[in-house]
Amino acid sequence: MSYKIKDLSLASEGKKQIEWAERHMPTLMEIRKRFEAEKPLKGINISAVLHVTKETAALVKTLKIGGANVALAGSNPLSTQDDVAAALVEEGISVFAWKGENETEYYSNIESIVKIHEPNIVMDDGADLHAYIHEKVSSKLDIYGGTEETTTGVIRLKAMEKDGVLKYPLIAVNNAYTKYLFDNRYGTGQSAIDGILRATNILIAGKITVVAGYGWVGRGIANRLRGMGARVIVTEVDPIRALEAVMDGFDVMPIAEASKVGDIFVTATGNTKAIRVEHMLNMKDGAILSNAGHFNVEVDVKGLKETAVKVRNIRPYVDEYTLPNGKKVYLLADGRLVNLAAAEGHPSEVMDMSFANQALAVEYLVKNRGKLEKKVYNMPMELDYEVARIKLKSMGIQIDELTEEQKEYLEQWKSGT
Ligand code: NAI
C-alpha cells in the first residue's frame, strides 16, 4: 500500500483522536453498523479529497468497513492533522497528505490518489479533485459518480454543468438540509472563532467585529461573536441577505465603511477579494484579518504581501504586516480557512451529520450506477430525513407524527374558512 504522510509514528496519538471523534458521531456510527453487516461498497474504489481530520477519519473508516478501498488526500495545504493521517495509514487507507504542503505537493497528492487506483466514486471538498479529473485525466475511468462537501465546490460544479462538461453525476452533499443548516452555520460559526482564539487569544467581548457575507457560514459566525459580547457589523452584496442581517439586529454597511472601524474581520463569502488592499489601508492599527471561506482569496493576501513594507511572524498563524501608512494589520493562517488551519475544524457533532450524508450519498451512487444523468443532484430528501431521524434519536429527542386526518388535510384544497 503506498502513502505519503509526515510521520507514521504519530499513529497511536491519531487513533485516540479518531476514537474521540467517533464517540461524538452517533449518526455515522449507526450507518457504520449497517455498512458492516451489508457491505454495500464491496470492491468499490474511492478517491477522496477531504480535510484530513479526526472526523474525516471516522467517515473514511466507515467507507472501508462498508467494503470500499479508499485513497485520501487533504483538501487544504494547512488542514491535515498529521497524527490522524498516520492512524489512517495503519487502518489500511492510502493517505497522501501532511500539514504545510506547498501548492505543488498539494496537487501532486491529488494526482497520487487518482493514479493509485481507478476510482469508481470521487469525493471532494472544494472541487479541486473533480476539476483535476475533468481537466487532466485523459484515460477513460469507470466513475459512477461523485460527491461535493462545500458551497464553493458546488458553485464550481454548477459552472461545469452549465458548460456541459460534466463527465459523471454528482451529489451536492453541501445542499442537504442536515448539512448546511448545521455544519456551515453552527460548525463554522463555532470553529472559526475557535481558530481566531487559538491563534490570538484576544478577548472578543467589546471588540468591533466585521463579518463579510451573511450566508450560512457568516450568520453562524456573526451570531456567535454577538453571543460572546462583540459588536458585530455585517457586509453583504445580496439585498435579501443584507435585510435579514439588519432584522437580526446587526449593523450593515459597505466594507469601505466597516474597514475603518473593525477590530477583527472574518470573511465568509465564497467570493474573491471581499477585503482588498484599499480597505486594509483604511483599517485601524492592530486590526486582525481572518477568513472562514473555502479558498484563500477572500482577503486579498497577494495584494497585502505586495503592499506591505515589512512582514513578521508573531506567533503561530499570526503574521504582522506593516503597511506604507505605518499601521500594522495581523493576518491569521495566511488567509486560509482559520478554523481548520489554526484550530481543528468543526466539532465532531456537526460533522456527524455532514459525513452521514456523505456515506449515504456514496451508497446511493453505487446503488444507482448507470441510472443518473451527468448533472449536479441535491441530496435525496429521504436520505436527508434519515440523517435527521437518526441524529434526533441519538440525542434522545422524540417528535410527533402526523395523524391520518392531518395528512389528508395537508393534501386537500377544498376546506378553508
Ligand atoms: P452562502 O452562499 O450561503 O453565503 C455567502 C454569502 O456571501 C452570500 O450571502 C453572498 O451574497 C455573500 N457575498 C458574496 N460576495 C460578497 C462580498 N464581496 N461581500 C460581502 N458578501 C458577499 O455560502 P456559505 O455556505 O455561507 O459558505 C461561504 C464559504 O464558506 C464558502 O466558500 C464555503 O465553501 C465555505 N465553507 C467553509 C467551511 C469551513 O470549514 N471553513 C465550512 C462550510 C463552508
Short mmCIF file of C-alpha atoms and ligand atoms in Angstrom, two decimals:
data_model
loop_
_atom_site.label_atom_id
_atom_site.label_comp_id
_atom_site.label_asym_id
_atom_site.label_seq_id
_atom_site.Cartn_x
_atom_site.Cartn_y
_atom_site.Cartn_z
CA MET A 1 0.00 0.00 0.00
CA SER A 2 1.50 3.37 -0.88
CA TYR A 3 1.10 6.57 1.09
CA LYS A 4 2.87 9.85 1.81
CA ILE A 5 2.43 11.47 5.20
CA LYS A 6 4.53 13.35 7.75
CA ASP A 7 5.30 10.69 10.35
CA LEU A 8 3.86 7.20 10.78
CA SER A 9 4.95 7.08 14.42
CA LEU A 10 2.16 9.56 15.27
CA ALA A 11 -0.43 6.84 14.60
CA SER A 12 -1.19 5.90 18.22
CA GLU A 13 -1.92 9.55 19.07
CA GLY A 14 -4.13 9.83 15.97
CA LYS A 15 -6.07 6.71 16.92
CA LYS A 16 -7.11 8.29 20.22
CA GLN A 17 -8.25 11.44 18.40
CA ILE A 18 -10.36 9.37 16.00
CA GLU A 19 -11.84 7.46 18.94
CA TRP A 20 -12.80 10.82 20.50
CA ALA A 21 -14.48 11.93 17.26
CA GLU A 22 -16.35 8.65 16.82
CA ARG A 23 -17.73 8.91 20.35
CA HIS A 24 -19.43 12.16 19.23
CA MET A 25 -20.64 10.90 15.85
CA PRO A 26 -23.56 8.57 16.65
CA THR A 27 -25.33 9.00 13.30
CA LEU A 28 -22.30 7.94 11.31
CA MET A 29 -21.69 5.06 13.75
CA GLU A 30 -25.25 3.81 13.19
CA ILE A 31 -24.64 3.85 9.43
CA ARG A 32 -21.30 2.11 10.01
CA LYS A 33 -23.07 -0.72 11.83
CA ARG A 34 -25.33 -1.27 8.83
CA PHE A 35 -22.43 -0.98 6.37
CA GLU A 36 -20.55 -3.61 8.36
CA ALA A 37 -23.43 -6.06 8.02
CA GLU A 38 -24.43 -5.27 4.42
CA LYS A 39 -21.08 -4.31 2.78
CA PRO A 40 -22.80 -2.02 0.24
CA LEU A 41 -19.47 -0.69 -1.07
CA LYS A 42 -17.76 -4.04 -1.61
CA GLY A 43 -14.88 -3.71 -4.07
CA ILE A 44 -15.60 -0.03 -4.81
CA ASN A 45 -12.57 2.23 -5.28
CA ILE A 46 -12.98 5.66 -3.76
CA SER A 47 -10.64 8.64 -4.25
CA ALA A 48 -11.38 11.41 -1.78
CA VAL A 49 -10.07 14.92 -1.23
CA LEU A 50 -11.26 15.94 2.23
CA HIS A 51 -9.72 17.82 5.15
CA VAL A 52 -7.75 15.06 6.89
CA THR A 53 -9.25 15.50 10.36
CA LYS A 54 -10.34 13.04 13.02
CA GLU A 55 -13.94 13.33 11.76
CA THR A 56 -12.93 12.58 8.17
CA ALA A 57 -11.11 9.56 9.57
CA ALA A 58 -14.38 8.34 11.08
CA LEU A 59 -16.02 8.67 7.65
CA VAL A 60 -13.22 7.02 5.73
CA LYS A 61 -13.11 4.10 8.18
CA THR A 62 -16.88 3.70 7.72
CA LEU A 63 -16.48 3.55 3.93
CA LYS A 64 -13.74 0.93 4.31
CA ILE A 65 -15.88 -1.11 6.70
CA GLY A 66 -18.59 -0.92 4.02
CA GLY A 67 -16.19 -2.69 1.66
CA ALA A 68 -14.52 0.20 -0.20
CA ASN A 69 -10.85 0.78 -0.96
CA VAL A 70 -10.12 4.39 -0.08
CA ALA A 71 -7.31 6.74 -1.13
CA LEU A 72 -7.33 10.12 0.61
CA ALA A 73 -5.65 13.50 0.03
CA GLY A 74 -6.13 16.72 2.01
CA SER A 75 -8.37 19.46 0.71
CA ASN A 76 -6.22 22.30 2.00
CA PRO A 77 -2.45 22.59 2.41
CA LEU A 78 -2.85 23.56 6.08
CA SER A 79 -5.76 21.46 7.32
CA THR A 80 -4.25 17.97 7.70
CA GLN A 81 -3.92 16.54 11.21
CA ASP A 82 -0.70 14.56 10.87
CA ASP A 83 -1.44 12.13 13.70
CA VAL A 84 -4.81 11.28 12.13
CA ALA A 85 -3.17 10.76 8.72
CA ALA A 86 -0.75 8.30 10.34
CA ALA A 87 -3.53 6.41 12.13
CA LEU A 88 -5.45 6.08 8.85
CA VAL A 89 -2.44 4.60 7.09
CA GLU A 90 -2.32 1.97 9.85
CA GLU A 91 -6.01 1.30 9.13
CA GLY A 92 -5.11 0.47 5.52
CA ILE A 93 -6.08 3.78 3.92
CA SER A 94 -3.71 5.24 1.29
CA VAL A 95 -3.25 8.77 2.61
CA PHE A 96 -1.29 11.43 0.73
CA ALA A 97 -1.40 14.50 2.97
CA TRP A 98 0.52 16.45 5.59
CA LYS A 99 0.14 19.81 7.26
CA GLY A 100 2.10 22.52 5.47
CA GLU A 101 2.11 21.15 1.91
CA ASN A 102 3.13 23.63 -0.74
CA GLU A 103 0.90 24.04 -3.76
CA THR A 104 2.90 21.68 -5.97
CA GLU A 105 2.76 18.99 -3.29
CA TYR A 106 -0.96 19.60 -2.80
CA TYR A 107 -1.71 18.93 -6.48
CA SER A 108 0.75 16.05 -6.66
CA ASN A 109 -1.10 14.38 -3.75
CA ILE A 110 -4.36 14.77 -5.66
CA GLU A 111 -2.71 13.15 -8.67
CA SER A 112 -1.49 10.26 -6.49
CA ILE A 113 -4.93 9.33 -5.18
CA VAL A 114 -6.26 9.06 -8.72
CA LYS A 115 -3.26 7.12 -10.02
CA ILE A 116 -3.22 4.65 -7.13
CA HIS A 117 -6.44 3.00 -8.31
CA GLU A 118 -9.14 3.74 -10.83
CA PRO A 119 -11.80 5.47 -8.75
CA ASN A 120 -15.45 4.47 -9.07
CA ILE A 121 -16.53 7.18 -6.64
CA VAL A 122 -14.91 10.60 -6.31
CA MET A 123 -15.43 12.58 -3.09
CA ASP A 124 -14.38 16.19 -2.85
CA ASP A 125 -14.41 19.30 -0.68
CA GLY A 126 -13.92 22.36 -2.87
CA ALA A 127 -13.95 20.58 -6.27
CA ASP A 128 -10.19 20.55 -6.87
CA LEU A 129 -10.29 16.78 -7.40
CA HIS A 130 -13.32 16.94 -9.70
CA ALA A 131 -11.63 19.73 -11.69
CA TYR A 132 -8.38 17.72 -11.84
CA ILE A 133 -10.16 14.64 -13.20
CA HIS A 134 -12.05 16.68 -15.77
CA GLU A 135 -9.05 18.68 -16.96
CA LYS A 136 -6.03 16.47 -16.55
CA VAL A 137 -7.06 12.81 -16.75
CA SER A 138 -7.38 11.62 -20.33
CA SER A 139 -7.75 7.87 -19.69
CA LYS A 140 -11.30 6.55 -19.52
CA LEU A 141 -12.30 5.93 -15.93
CA ASP A 142 -15.28 3.93 -14.68
CA ILE A 143 -16.63 6.63 -12.36
CA TYR A 144 -20.19 6.00 -11.12
CA GLY A 145 -20.46 9.45 -9.60
CA GLY A 146 -19.07 11.94 -7.13
CA THR A 147 -19.95 13.95 -4.05
CA GLU A 148 -19.18 17.54 -3.04
CA GLU A 149 -18.94 18.74 0.53
CA THR A 150 -18.89 22.55 0.40
CA THR A 151 -20.66 25.60 -1.05
CA THR A 152 -17.66 26.72 -3.10
CA GLY A 153 -17.29 23.24 -4.62
CA VAL A 154 -20.98 23.13 -5.53
CA ILE A 155 -20.68 26.55 -7.21
CA ARG A 156 -17.76 25.27 -9.31
CA LEU A 157 -19.62 22.07 -10.24
CA LYS A 158 -22.73 24.01 -11.27
CA ALA A 159 -20.49 26.10 -13.54
CA MET A 160 -19.14 22.86 -15.06
CA GLU A 161 -22.71 21.57 -15.50
CA LYS A 162 -23.63 24.85 -17.24
CA ASP A 163 -20.66 24.49 -19.58
CA GLY A 164 -21.84 20.94 -20.40
CA VAL A 165 -18.52 19.36 -19.39
CA LEU A 166 -19.51 17.08 -16.50
CA LYS A 167 -18.27 13.52 -17.01
CA TYR A 168 -20.25 11.89 -14.17
CA PRO A 169 -23.25 12.58 -11.90
CA LEU A 170 -22.65 14.50 -8.71
CA ILE A 171 -24.42 14.83 -5.40
CA ALA A 172 -24.20 18.22 -3.72
CA VAL A 173 -23.91 16.94 -0.16
CA ASN A 174 -23.49 20.56 0.96
CA ASN A 175 -27.07 21.25 -0.09
CA ALA A 176 -28.57 18.66 2.25
CA TYR A 177 -30.55 20.46 4.96
CA THR A 178 -28.85 18.30 7.57
CA LYS A 179 -25.53 19.59 6.23
CA TYR A 180 -25.56 23.32 5.56
CA LEU A 181 -28.08 24.32 8.22
CA PHE A 182 -25.84 22.77 10.87
CA ASP A 183 -22.27 22.34 9.58
CA ASN A 184 -21.95 25.70 7.83
CA ARG A 185 -23.90 27.61 10.49
CA TYR A 186 -23.10 26.02 13.86
CA GLY A 187 -19.93 24.18 12.84
CA THR A 188 -18.08 27.03 11.15
CA GLY A 189 -19.80 29.51 13.46
CA GLN A 190 -18.06 27.97 16.44
CA SER A 191 -14.84 26.67 14.91
CA ALA A 192 -13.91 29.88 13.08
CA ILE A 193 -13.98 31.67 16.42
CA ASP A 194 -12.06 28.78 17.94
CA GLY A 195 -9.39 29.30 15.26
CA ILE A 196 -9.21 33.05 15.89
CA LEU A 197 -8.91 32.48 19.63
CA ARG A 198 -6.29 29.75 19.42
CA ALA A 199 -4.22 31.92 17.07
CA THR A 200 -4.54 35.18 19.01
CA ASN A 201 -6.01 34.55 22.48
CA ILE A 202 -7.60 38.00 22.30
CA LEU A 203 -10.78 38.97 24.15
CA ILE A 204 -13.85 39.00 21.91
CA ALA A 205 -16.09 40.95 24.32
CA GLY A 206 -16.28 44.63 23.42
CA LYS A 207 -14.50 44.25 20.07
CA ILE A 208 -15.95 45.62 16.86
CA THR A 209 -16.07 42.64 14.54
CA VAL A 210 -16.86 42.65 10.84
CA VAL A 211 -18.31 39.57 9.15
CA ALA A 212 -18.24 39.67 5.34
CA GLY A 213 -21.10 37.58 3.93
CA TYR A 214 -24.35 36.70 5.72
CA GLY A 215 -24.78 33.25 4.22
CA TRP A 216 -24.95 30.11 6.34
CA VAL A 217 -21.37 30.43 7.49
CA GLY A 218 -21.46 34.19 8.01
CA ARG A 219 -24.63 34.14 10.09
CA GLY A 220 -23.21 31.40 12.28
CA ILE A 221 -20.08 33.42 12.97
CA ALA A 222 -21.97 36.72 13.45
CA ASN A 223 -24.36 35.21 15.98
CA ARG A 224 -21.63 33.53 17.98
CA LEU A 225 -19.50 36.67 18.03
CA ARG A 226 -22.51 38.57 19.34
CA GLY A 227 -23.04 35.86 21.97
CA MET A 228 -19.50 36.49 23.20
CA GLY A 229 -20.11 40.20 23.65
CA ALA A 230 -18.69 41.55 20.39
CA ARG A 231 -20.29 44.38 18.46
CA VAL A 232 -20.95 42.89 15.04
CA ILE A 233 -21.10 44.57 11.63
CA VAL A 234 -22.17 42.57 8.58
CA THR A 235 -21.24 43.36 4.96
CA GLU A 236 -23.23 41.87 2.08
CA VAL A 237 -23.87 42.22 -1.65
CA ASP A 238 -27.23 40.42 -1.67
CA PRO A 239 -30.09 42.75 -0.64
CA ILE A 240 -32.22 39.94 0.86
CA ARG A 241 -29.40 38.59 3.00
CA ALA A 242 -28.48 42.16 3.99
CA LEU A 243 -32.09 42.73 5.06
CA GLU A 244 -32.05 39.54 7.11
CA ALA A 245 -28.88 40.72 8.85
CA VAL A 246 -30.48 44.09 9.62
CA MET A 247 -33.60 42.45 11.06
CA ASP A 248 -31.47 40.01 13.03
CA GLY A 249 -30.16 43.12 14.71
CA PHE A 250 -26.74 43.59 13.09
CA ASP A 251 -25.26 46.80 11.71
CA VAL A 252 -24.97 46.51 7.94
CA MET A 253 -22.71 48.74 5.87
CA PRO A 254 -20.29 48.58 2.92
CA ILE A 255 -16.83 47.16 3.59
CA ALA A 256 -15.35 50.59 2.71
CA GLU A 257 -17.05 51.93 5.88
CA ALA A 258 -16.71 48.83 8.05
CA SER A 259 -12.98 48.68 7.32
CA LYS A 260 -12.49 51.98 9.19
CA VAL A 261 -13.96 50.75 12.47
CA GLY A 262 -13.40 46.99 12.75
CA ASP A 263 -11.01 45.34 15.20
CA ILE A 264 -11.47 41.81 13.84
CA PHE A 265 -12.52 40.87 10.30
CA VAL A 266 -13.79 37.46 9.18
CA THR A 267 -14.68 36.72 5.56
CA ALA A 268 -17.26 34.07 4.68
CA THR A 269 -18.37 34.98 1.17
CA GLY A 270 -17.11 32.15 -1.08
CA ASN A 271 -16.01 35.03 -3.29
CA THR A 272 -12.74 36.64 -4.25
CA LYS A 273 -11.30 39.83 -2.69
CA ALA A 274 -14.12 40.65 -0.30
CA ILE A 275 -11.43 42.62 1.57
CA ARG A 276 -9.00 44.43 -0.70
CA VAL A 277 -5.85 46.49 -0.11
CA GLU A 278 -7.82 49.75 -0.37
CA HIS A 279 -9.84 48.53 2.65
CA MET A 280 -6.75 47.40 4.56
CA LEU A 281 -5.28 50.88 4.18
CA ASN A 282 -8.40 52.20 5.95
CA MET A 283 -8.02 49.88 8.90
CA LYS A 284 -7.13 50.74 12.47
CA ASP A 285 -3.64 49.95 13.66
CA GLY A 286 -3.75 46.39 15.02
CA ALA A 287 -6.74 45.14 13.03
CA ILE A 288 -6.95 41.35 12.71
CA LEU A 289 -7.85 39.74 9.38
CA SER A 290 -9.12 36.20 9.00
CA ASN A 291 -11.02 34.04 6.55
CA ALA A 292 -13.52 31.20 7.02
CA GLY A 293 -14.41 30.75 3.34
CA HIS A 294 -13.08 27.78 1.40
CA PHE A 295 -10.26 29.39 -0.59
CA ASN A 296 -7.58 31.87 0.44
CA VAL A 297 -8.81 34.52 -1.98
CA GLU A 298 -11.40 36.30 0.18
CA VAL A 299 -8.84 38.53 1.85
CA ASP A 300 -6.54 39.84 -0.88
CA VAL A 301 -3.44 38.23 0.62
CA LYS A 302 -1.41 38.65 -2.56
CA GLY A 303 -2.19 42.38 -2.63
CA LEU A 304 -1.35 42.68 1.06
CA LYS A 305 2.02 40.98 0.53
CA GLU A 306 2.84 43.28 -2.40
CA THR A 307 1.83 46.40 -0.49
CA ALA A 308 3.32 45.73 2.94
CA VAL A 309 6.69 47.28 3.72
CA LYS A 310 7.52 44.72 6.41
CA VAL A 311 6.27 41.27 7.43
CA ARG A 312 6.95 39.46 10.72
CA ASN A 313 5.62 36.24 12.15
CA ILE A 314 4.41 37.00 15.67
CA ARG A 315 3.20 33.57 16.82
CA PRO A 316 1.82 30.50 15.02
CA TYR A 317 -0.75 31.56 12.41
CA VAL A 318 -0.33 35.28 13.16
CA ASP A 319 1.66 37.41 10.67
CA GLU A 320 2.14 41.13 11.17
CA TYR A 321 2.10 43.28 8.03
CA THR A 322 3.29 46.88 8.26
CA LEU A 323 1.51 49.00 5.69
CA PRO A 324 3.07 52.01 3.90
CA ASN A 325 0.97 54.31 6.15
CA GLY A 326 2.80 52.89 9.19
CA LYS A 327 -0.18 50.93 10.55
CA LYS A 328 0.08 47.23 11.25
CA VAL A 329 -2.53 44.60 10.41
CA TYR A 330 -2.42 40.97 11.51
CA LEU A 331 -3.32 38.19 9.07
CA LEU A 332 -4.32 34.82 10.55
CA ALA A 333 -3.39 31.49 8.93
CA ASP A 334 -2.16 33.22 5.77
CA GLY A 335 -5.78 33.90 4.82
CA ARG A 336 -6.66 30.20 4.67
CA LEU A 337 -9.73 28.86 6.46
CA VAL A 338 -8.92 29.83 10.01
CA ASN A 339 -10.98 27.10 11.67
CA LEU A 340 -9.06 24.28 10.00
CA ALA A 341 -5.63 25.90 9.87
CA ALA A 342 -5.44 27.37 13.38
CA ALA A 343 -7.88 25.03 15.14
CA GLU A 344 -9.28 21.55 14.44
CA GLY A 345 -12.19 22.33 12.13
CA HIS A 346 -15.79 21.67 13.06
CA PRO A 347 -16.77 19.85 16.20
CA SER A 348 -17.49 16.16 15.63
CA GLU A 349 -21.20 16.54 16.45
CA VAL A 350 -21.90 18.53 13.26
CA MET A 351 -19.52 16.56 11.08
CA ASP A 352 -21.55 13.58 12.27
CA MET A 353 -24.42 14.79 10.09
CA SER A 354 -22.31 16.04 7.18
CA PHE A 355 -20.46 12.76 6.94
CA ALA A 356 -23.56 10.63 7.50
CA ASN A 357 -24.81 12.40 4.36
CA GLN A 358 -21.53 11.65 2.57
CA ALA A 359 -21.71 7.95 3.47
CA LEU A 360 -25.34 7.70 2.32
CA ALA A 361 -24.59 9.67 -0.86
CA VAL A 362 -21.79 7.25 -1.77
CA GLU A 363 -24.09 4.28 -1.16
CA TYR A 364 -26.79 5.95 -3.29
CA LEU A 365 -24.36 6.50 -6.18
CA VAL A 366 -23.28 2.87 -6.04
CA LYS A 367 -26.89 1.63 -5.90
CA ASN A 368 -27.91 3.88 -8.79
CA ARG A 369 -24.90 3.22 -11.00
CA GLY A 370 -25.72 3.98 -14.64
CA LYS A 371 -29.16 5.42 -13.80
CA LEU A 372 -28.19 9.03 -13.10
CA GLU A 373 -27.53 11.83 -15.56
CA LYS A 374 -24.32 13.83 -15.73
CA LYS A 375 -25.59 16.67 -13.60
CA VAL A 376 -25.46 18.06 -10.08
CA TYR A 377 -28.16 16.49 -7.89
CA ASN A 378 -29.27 17.65 -4.50
CA MET A 379 -29.12 15.09 -1.71
CA PRO A 380 -32.23 12.87 -2.00
CA MET A 381 -34.76 14.15 0.55
CA GLU A 382 -35.43 10.72 2.07
CA LEU A 383 -31.73 10.40 2.96
CA ASP A 384 -31.70 13.91 4.45
CA TYR A 385 -34.66 12.90 6.66
CA GLU A 386 -32.94 9.65 7.57
CA VAL A 387 -29.92 11.58 8.87
CA ALA A 388 -32.15 13.92 10.91
CA ARG A 389 -34.09 10.97 12.35
CA ILE A 390 -31.01 9.06 13.46
CA LYS A 391 -29.45 12.23 14.90
CA LEU A 392 -32.57 13.11 16.92
CA LYS A 393 -32.77 9.54 18.20
CA SER A 394 -29.14 9.65 19.30
CA MET A 395 -29.95 12.84 21.24
CA GLY A 396 -32.89 11.13 22.95
CA ILE A 397 -35.37 13.54 21.37
CA GLN A 398 -38.76 12.39 20.16
CA ILE A 399 -41.13 14.30 17.89
CA ASP A 400 -44.77 13.99 16.85
CA GLU A 401 -46.11 12.18 13.81
CA LEU A 402 -48.85 13.43 11.51
CA THR A 403 -52.22 11.79 12.17
CA GLU A 404 -54.12 10.38 9.16
CA GLU A 405 -56.53 13.34 9.44
CA GLN A 406 -53.64 15.81 9.38
CA LYS A 407 -52.04 14.12 6.35
CA GLU A 408 -55.34 14.33 4.46
CA TYR A 409 -55.83 17.96 5.50
CA LEU A 410 -52.40 18.93 4.18
CA GLU A 411 -53.12 17.31 0.82
CA GLN A 412 -56.55 18.85 0.13
CA TRP A 413 -57.60 22.31 -1.06
CA LYS A 414 -61.37 22.41 -0.50
CA SER A 415 -61.68 23.18 3.17
CA GLY A 416 -60.84 26.81 4.02
CA THR A 417 -62.55 29.29 6.28
P1 NAI B 1 -23.54 31.24 1.08
O1 NAI B 1 -23.62 31.29 -0.40
O2 NAI B 1 -24.70 30.79 1.89
O3 NAI B 1 -23.11 32.69 1.64
C1 NAI B 1 -22.16 33.53 1.06
C2 NAI B 1 -22.68 34.96 1.24
O4 NAI B 1 -21.63 35.88 0.90
C3 NAI B 1 -23.87 35.28 0.33
O5 NAI B 1 -24.94 35.78 1.11
C4 NAI B 1 -23.31 36.32 -0.64
O6 NAI B 1 -24.28 37.26 -1.05
C5 NAI B 1 -22.22 36.96 0.18
N1 NAI B 1 -21.19 37.65 -0.59
C6 NAI B 1 -20.69 37.31 -1.80
N2 NAI B 1 -19.74 38.19 -2.18
C7 NAI B 1 -19.65 39.11 -1.18
C8 NAI B 1 -18.85 40.26 -0.97
N3 NAI B 1 -17.94 40.65 -1.88
N4 NAI B 1 -19.01 40.96 0.18
C9 NAI B 1 -19.94 40.58 1.10
N5 NAI B 1 -20.73 39.49 0.96
C10 NAI B 1 -20.57 38.77 -0.16
O7 NAI B 1 -22.26 30.33 1.39
P2 NAI B 1 -21.87 29.63 2.79
O8 NAI B 1 -22.44 28.27 2.84
O9 NAI B 1 -22.08 30.58 3.89
O10 NAI B 1 -20.29 29.42 2.54
C11 NAI B 1 -19.40 30.52 2.50
C12 NAI B 1 -17.97 30.00 2.26
O11 NAI B 1 -17.58 29.19 3.37
C13 NAI B 1 -17.83 29.08 1.04
O12 NAI B 1 -16.56 29.28 0.47
C14 NAI B 1 -17.91 27.70 1.64
O13 NAI B 1 -17.36 26.71 0.80
C15 NAI B 1 -17.13 27.92 2.90
N6 NAI B 1 -17.31 26.96 3.99
C16 NAI B 1 -16.26 26.87 4.85
C17 NAI B 1 -16.31 26.00 5.91
C18 NAI B 1 -15.16 25.91 6.84
O14 NAI B 1 -15.00 24.88 7.48
N7 NAI B 1 -14.36 26.94 6.97
C19 NAI B 1 -17.49 25.13 6.12
C20 NAI B 1 -18.60 25.39 5.24
C21 NAI B 1 -18.48 26.28 4.19
#
